Short mmCIF file of N, CA, C and O in Angstrom, two decimals:
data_model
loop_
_atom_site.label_atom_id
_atom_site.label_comp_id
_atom_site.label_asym_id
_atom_site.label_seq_id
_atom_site.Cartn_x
_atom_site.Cartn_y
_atom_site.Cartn_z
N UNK A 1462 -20.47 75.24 -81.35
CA UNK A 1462 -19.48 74.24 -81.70
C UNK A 1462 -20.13 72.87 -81.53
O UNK A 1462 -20.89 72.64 -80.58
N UNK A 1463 -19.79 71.89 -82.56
CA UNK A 1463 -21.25 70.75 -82.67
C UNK A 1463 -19.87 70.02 -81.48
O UNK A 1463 -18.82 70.52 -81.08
N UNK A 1464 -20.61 68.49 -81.20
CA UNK A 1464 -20.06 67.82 -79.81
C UNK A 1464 -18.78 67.12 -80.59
O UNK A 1464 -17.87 66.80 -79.82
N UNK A 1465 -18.62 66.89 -81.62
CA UNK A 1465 -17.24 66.12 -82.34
C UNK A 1465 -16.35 67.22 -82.56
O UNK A 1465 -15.18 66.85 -82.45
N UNK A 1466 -16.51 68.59 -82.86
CA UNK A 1466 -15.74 69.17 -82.75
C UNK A 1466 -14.65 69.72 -81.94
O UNK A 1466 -13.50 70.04 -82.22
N UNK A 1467 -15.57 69.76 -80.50
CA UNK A 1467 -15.15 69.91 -78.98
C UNK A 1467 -14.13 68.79 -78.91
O UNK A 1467 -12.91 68.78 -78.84
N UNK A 1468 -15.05 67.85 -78.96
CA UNK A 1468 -14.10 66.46 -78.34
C UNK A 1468 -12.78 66.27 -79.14
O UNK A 1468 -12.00 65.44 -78.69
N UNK A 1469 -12.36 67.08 -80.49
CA UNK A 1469 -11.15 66.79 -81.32
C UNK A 1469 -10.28 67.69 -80.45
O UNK A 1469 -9.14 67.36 -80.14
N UNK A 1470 -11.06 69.27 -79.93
CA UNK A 1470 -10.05 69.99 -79.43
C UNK A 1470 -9.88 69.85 -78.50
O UNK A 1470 -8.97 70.50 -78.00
N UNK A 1471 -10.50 69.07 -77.81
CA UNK A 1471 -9.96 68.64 -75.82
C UNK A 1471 -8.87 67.73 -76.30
O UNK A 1471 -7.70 68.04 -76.11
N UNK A 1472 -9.33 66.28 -77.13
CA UNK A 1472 -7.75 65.68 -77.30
C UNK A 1472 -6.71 66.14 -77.62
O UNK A 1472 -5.62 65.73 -77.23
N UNK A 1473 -7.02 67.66 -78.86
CA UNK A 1473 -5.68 68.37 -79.08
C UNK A 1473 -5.29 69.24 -78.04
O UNK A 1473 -4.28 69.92 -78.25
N UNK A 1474 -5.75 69.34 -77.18
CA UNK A 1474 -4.94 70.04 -76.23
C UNK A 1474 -4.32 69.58 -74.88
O UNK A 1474 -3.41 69.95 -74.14
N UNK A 1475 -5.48 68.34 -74.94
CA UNK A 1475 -4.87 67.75 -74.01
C UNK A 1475 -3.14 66.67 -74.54
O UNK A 1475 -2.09 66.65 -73.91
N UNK A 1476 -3.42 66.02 -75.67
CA UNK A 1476 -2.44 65.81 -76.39
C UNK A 1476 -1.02 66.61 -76.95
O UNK A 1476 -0.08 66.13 -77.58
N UNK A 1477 -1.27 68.23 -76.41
CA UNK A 1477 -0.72 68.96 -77.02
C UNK A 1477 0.82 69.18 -75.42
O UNK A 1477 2.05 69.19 -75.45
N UNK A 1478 -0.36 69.34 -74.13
CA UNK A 1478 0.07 69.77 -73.10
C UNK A 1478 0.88 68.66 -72.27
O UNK A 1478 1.70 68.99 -71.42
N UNK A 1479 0.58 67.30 -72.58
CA UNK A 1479 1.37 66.26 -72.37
C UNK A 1479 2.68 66.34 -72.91
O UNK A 1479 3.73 66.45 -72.28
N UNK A 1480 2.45 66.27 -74.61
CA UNK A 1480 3.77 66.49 -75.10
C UNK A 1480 4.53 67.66 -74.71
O UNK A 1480 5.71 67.48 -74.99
N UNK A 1481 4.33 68.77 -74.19
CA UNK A 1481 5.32 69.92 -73.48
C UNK A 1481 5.82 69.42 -71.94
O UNK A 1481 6.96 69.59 -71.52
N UNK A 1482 4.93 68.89 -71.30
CA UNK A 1482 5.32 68.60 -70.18
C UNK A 1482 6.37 67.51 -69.95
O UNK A 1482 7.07 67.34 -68.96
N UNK A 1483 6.32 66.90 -70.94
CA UNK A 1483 7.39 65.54 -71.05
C UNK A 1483 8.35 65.98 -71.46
O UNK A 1483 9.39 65.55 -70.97
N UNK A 1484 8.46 67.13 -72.65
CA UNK A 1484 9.53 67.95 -73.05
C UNK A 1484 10.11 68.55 -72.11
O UNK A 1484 11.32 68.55 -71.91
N UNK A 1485 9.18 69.18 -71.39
CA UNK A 1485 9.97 70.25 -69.95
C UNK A 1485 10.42 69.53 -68.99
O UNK A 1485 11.27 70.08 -68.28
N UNK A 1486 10.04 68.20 -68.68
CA UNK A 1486 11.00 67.28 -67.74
C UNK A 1486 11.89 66.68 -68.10
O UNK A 1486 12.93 66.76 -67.45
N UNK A 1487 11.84 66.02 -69.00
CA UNK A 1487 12.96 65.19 -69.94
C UNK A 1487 14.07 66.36 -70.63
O UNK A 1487 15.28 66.34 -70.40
N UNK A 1488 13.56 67.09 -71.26
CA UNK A 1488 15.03 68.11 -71.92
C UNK A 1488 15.27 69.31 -71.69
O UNK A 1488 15.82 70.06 -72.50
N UNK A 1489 14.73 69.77 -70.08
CA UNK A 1489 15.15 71.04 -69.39
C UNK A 1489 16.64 70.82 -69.28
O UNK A 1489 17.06 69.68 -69.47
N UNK A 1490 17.68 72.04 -68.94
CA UNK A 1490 18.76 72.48 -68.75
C UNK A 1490 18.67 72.46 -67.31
O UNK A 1490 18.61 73.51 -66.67
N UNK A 1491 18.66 71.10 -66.66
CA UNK A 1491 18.48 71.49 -65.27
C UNK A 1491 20.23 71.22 -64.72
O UNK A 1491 20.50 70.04 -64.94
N UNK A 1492 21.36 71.92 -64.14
CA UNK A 1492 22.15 71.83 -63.63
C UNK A 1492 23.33 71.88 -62.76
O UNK A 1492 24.25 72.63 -63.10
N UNK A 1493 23.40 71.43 -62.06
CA UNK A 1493 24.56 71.80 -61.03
C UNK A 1493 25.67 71.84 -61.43
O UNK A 1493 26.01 70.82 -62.04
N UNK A 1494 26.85 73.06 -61.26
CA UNK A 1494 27.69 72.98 -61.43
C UNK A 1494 28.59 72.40 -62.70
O UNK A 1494 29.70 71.86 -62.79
N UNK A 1495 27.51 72.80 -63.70
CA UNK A 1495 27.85 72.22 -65.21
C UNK A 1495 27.61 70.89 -65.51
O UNK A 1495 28.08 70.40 -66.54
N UNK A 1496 26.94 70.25 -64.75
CA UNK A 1496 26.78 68.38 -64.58
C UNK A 1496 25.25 68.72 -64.69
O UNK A 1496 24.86 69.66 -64.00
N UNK A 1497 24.37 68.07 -65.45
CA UNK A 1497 23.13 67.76 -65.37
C UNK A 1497 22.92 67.38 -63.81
O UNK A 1497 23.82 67.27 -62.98
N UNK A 1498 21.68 67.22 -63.62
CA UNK A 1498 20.92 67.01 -62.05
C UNK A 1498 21.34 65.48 -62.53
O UNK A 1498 22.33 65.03 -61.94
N UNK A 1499 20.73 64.64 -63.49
CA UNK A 1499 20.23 63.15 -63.81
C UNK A 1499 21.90 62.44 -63.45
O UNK A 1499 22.16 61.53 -62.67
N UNK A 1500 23.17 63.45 -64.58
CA UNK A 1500 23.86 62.88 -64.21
C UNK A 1500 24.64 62.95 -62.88
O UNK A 1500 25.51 62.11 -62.67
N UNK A 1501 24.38 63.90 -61.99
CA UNK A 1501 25.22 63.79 -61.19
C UNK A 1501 24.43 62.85 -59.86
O UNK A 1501 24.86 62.68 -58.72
N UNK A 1502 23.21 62.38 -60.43
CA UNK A 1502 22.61 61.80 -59.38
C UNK A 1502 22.80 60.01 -60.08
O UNK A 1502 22.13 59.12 -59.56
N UNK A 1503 23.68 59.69 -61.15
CA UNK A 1503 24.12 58.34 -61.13
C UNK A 1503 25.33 58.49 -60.93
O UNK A 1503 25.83 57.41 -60.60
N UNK A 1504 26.39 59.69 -60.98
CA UNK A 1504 27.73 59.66 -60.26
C UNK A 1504 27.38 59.55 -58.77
O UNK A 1504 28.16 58.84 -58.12
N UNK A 1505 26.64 59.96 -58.29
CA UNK A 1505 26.41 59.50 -56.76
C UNK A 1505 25.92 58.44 -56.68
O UNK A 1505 26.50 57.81 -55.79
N UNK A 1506 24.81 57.62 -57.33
CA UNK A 1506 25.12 56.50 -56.82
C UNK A 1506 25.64 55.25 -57.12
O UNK A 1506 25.17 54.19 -56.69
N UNK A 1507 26.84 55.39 -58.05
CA UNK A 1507 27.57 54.69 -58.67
C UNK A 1507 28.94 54.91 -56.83
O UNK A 1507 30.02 54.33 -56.77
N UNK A 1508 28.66 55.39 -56.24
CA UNK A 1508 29.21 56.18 -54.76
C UNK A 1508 28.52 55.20 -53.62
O UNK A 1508 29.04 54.94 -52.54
N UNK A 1509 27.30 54.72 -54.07
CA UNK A 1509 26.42 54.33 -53.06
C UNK A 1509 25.55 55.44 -52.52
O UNK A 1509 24.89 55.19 -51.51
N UNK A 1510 25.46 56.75 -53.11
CA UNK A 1510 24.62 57.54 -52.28
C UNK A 1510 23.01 57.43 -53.35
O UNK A 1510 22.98 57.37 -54.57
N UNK A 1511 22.18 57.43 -52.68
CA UNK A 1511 20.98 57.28 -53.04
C UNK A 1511 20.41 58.67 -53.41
O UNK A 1511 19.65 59.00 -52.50
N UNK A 1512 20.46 59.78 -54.52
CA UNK A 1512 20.23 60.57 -54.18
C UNK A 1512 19.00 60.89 -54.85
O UNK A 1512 18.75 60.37 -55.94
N UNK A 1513 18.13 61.76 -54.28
CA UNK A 1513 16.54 61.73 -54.64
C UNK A 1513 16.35 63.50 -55.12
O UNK A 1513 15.32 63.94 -55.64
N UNK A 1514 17.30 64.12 -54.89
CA UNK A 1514 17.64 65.46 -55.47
C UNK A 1514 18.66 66.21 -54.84
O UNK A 1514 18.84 66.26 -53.62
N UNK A 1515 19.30 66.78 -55.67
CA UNK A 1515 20.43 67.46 -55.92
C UNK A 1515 20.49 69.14 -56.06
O UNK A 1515 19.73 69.41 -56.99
N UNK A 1516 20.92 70.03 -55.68
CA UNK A 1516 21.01 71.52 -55.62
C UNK A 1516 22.57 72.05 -55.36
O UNK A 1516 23.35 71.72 -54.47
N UNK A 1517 22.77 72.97 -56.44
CA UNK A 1517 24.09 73.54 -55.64
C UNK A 1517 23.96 74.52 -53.97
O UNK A 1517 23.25 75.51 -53.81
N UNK A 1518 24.39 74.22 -53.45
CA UNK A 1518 24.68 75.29 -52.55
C UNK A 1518 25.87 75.56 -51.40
O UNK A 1518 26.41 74.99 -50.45
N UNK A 1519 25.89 77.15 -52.34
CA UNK A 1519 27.54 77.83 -51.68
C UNK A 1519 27.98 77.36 -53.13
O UNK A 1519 27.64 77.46 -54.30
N UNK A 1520 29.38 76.56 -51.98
CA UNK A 1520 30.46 75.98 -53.29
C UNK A 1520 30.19 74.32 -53.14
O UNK A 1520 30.97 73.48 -53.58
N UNK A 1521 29.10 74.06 -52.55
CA UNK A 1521 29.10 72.44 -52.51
C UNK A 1521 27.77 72.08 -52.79
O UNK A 1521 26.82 72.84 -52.65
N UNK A 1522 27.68 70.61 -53.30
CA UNK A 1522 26.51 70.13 -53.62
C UNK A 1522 25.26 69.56 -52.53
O UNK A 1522 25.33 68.39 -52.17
N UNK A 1523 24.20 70.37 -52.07
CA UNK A 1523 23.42 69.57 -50.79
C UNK A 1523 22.46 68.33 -52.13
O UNK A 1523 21.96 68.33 -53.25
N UNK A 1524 22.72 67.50 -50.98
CA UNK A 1524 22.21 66.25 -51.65
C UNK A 1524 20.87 65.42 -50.78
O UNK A 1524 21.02 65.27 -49.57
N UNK A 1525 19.95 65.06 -51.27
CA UNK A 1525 19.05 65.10 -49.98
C UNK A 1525 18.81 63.21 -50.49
O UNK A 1525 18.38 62.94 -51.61
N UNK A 1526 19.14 62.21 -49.56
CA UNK A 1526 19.56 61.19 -50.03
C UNK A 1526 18.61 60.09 -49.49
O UNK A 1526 17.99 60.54 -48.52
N UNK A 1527 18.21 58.58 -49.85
CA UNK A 1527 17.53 57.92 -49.09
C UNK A 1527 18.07 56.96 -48.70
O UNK A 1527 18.81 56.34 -49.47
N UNK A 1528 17.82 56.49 -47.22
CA UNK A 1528 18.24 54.96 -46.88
C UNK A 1528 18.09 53.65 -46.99
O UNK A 1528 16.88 53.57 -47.21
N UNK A 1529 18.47 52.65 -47.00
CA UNK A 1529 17.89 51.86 -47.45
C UNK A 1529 16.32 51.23 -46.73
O UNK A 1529 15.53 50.53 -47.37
N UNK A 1530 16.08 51.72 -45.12
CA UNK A 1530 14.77 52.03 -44.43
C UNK A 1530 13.98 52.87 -44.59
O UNK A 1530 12.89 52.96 -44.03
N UNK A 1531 14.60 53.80 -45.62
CA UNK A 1531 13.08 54.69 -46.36
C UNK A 1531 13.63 56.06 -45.94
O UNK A 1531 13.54 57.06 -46.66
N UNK A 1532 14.29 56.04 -44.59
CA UNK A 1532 14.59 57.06 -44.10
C UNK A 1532 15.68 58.24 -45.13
O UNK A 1532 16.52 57.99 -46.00
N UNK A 1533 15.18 59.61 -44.55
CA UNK A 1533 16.00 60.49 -45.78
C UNK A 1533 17.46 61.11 -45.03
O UNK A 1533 17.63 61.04 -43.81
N UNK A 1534 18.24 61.59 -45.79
CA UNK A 1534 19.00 62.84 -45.35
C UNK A 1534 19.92 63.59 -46.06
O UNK A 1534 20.37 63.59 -47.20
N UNK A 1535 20.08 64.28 -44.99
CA UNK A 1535 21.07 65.86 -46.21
C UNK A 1535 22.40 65.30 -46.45
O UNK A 1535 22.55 64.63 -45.43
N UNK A 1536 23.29 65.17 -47.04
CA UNK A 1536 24.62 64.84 -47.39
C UNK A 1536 24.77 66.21 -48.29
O UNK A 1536 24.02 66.58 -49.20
N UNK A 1537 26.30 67.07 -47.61
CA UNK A 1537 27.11 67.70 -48.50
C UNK A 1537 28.31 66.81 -49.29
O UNK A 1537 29.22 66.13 -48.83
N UNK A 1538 27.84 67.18 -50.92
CA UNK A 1538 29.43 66.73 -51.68
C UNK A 1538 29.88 67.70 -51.98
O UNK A 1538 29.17 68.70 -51.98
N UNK A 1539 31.52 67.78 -52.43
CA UNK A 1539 32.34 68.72 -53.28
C UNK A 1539 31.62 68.62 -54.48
O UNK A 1539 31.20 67.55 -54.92
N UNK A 1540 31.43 69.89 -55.13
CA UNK A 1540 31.06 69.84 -56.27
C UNK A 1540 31.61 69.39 -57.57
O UNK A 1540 31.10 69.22 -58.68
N UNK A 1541 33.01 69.24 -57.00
CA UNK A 1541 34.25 68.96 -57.93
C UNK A 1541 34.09 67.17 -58.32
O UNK A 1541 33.45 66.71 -59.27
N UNK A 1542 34.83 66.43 -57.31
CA UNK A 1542 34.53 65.13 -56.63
C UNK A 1542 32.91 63.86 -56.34
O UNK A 1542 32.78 62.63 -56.31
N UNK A 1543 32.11 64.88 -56.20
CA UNK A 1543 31.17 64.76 -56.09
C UNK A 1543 31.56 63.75 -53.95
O UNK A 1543 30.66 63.22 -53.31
N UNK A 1544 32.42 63.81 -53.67
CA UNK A 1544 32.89 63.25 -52.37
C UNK A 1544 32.10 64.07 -51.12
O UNK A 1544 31.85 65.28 -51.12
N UNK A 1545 31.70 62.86 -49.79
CA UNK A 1545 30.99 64.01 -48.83
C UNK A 1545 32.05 64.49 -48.51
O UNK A 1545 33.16 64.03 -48.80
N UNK A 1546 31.72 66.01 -47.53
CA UNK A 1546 32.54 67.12 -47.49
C UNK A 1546 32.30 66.79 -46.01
O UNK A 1546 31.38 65.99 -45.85
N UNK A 1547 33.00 67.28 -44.71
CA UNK A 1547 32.73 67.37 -43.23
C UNK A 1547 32.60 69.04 -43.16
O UNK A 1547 33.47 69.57 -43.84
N UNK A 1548 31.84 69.84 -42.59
CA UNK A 1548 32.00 71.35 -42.29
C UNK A 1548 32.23 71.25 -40.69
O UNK A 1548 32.40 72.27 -40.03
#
């Protein structure tokens, strides 16, 4: 394989594997409780909660959130409400 040939198929693949990966982050089906992850993480912080990721679990949403000192933590919401829950 002469050296211009190589170098067309490293850009096409490397060009190829970018564009999937941007596809698989940007327009995955990622969701909680029928709410996208993206949106239910600007319904929270349209709440004030800072949230840096989102998971269902059980029947409520664990929310793993940041402070405004950097510091992190777990917050349960209703999945309904998106409201913290007390257990």
């Amino acid at each position: 394989m002469s050296l211009k040939a190589l170098a067309i198929a490293t850009v096409a693949t490397v060009a190829f594997t970018s564009t999937a990966a941007f596809a698989e982050s940007h327009f995955s089906k990622d969701e909680v409780f029928g709410r996208s992850t993206y949106a239910t993480t600007v319904l929270l912080a349209e709440q004030g909660i800072n949230a840096t990721s989102v998971e269902a679990w059980g029947e409520v949403i664990r929310v793993e959130a940041a402070d405004a000192d950097g510091s992190t933590k777990l917050i349960f919401v209703d999945k309904d409400t998106l409201r913290p829950v007390t257990r």
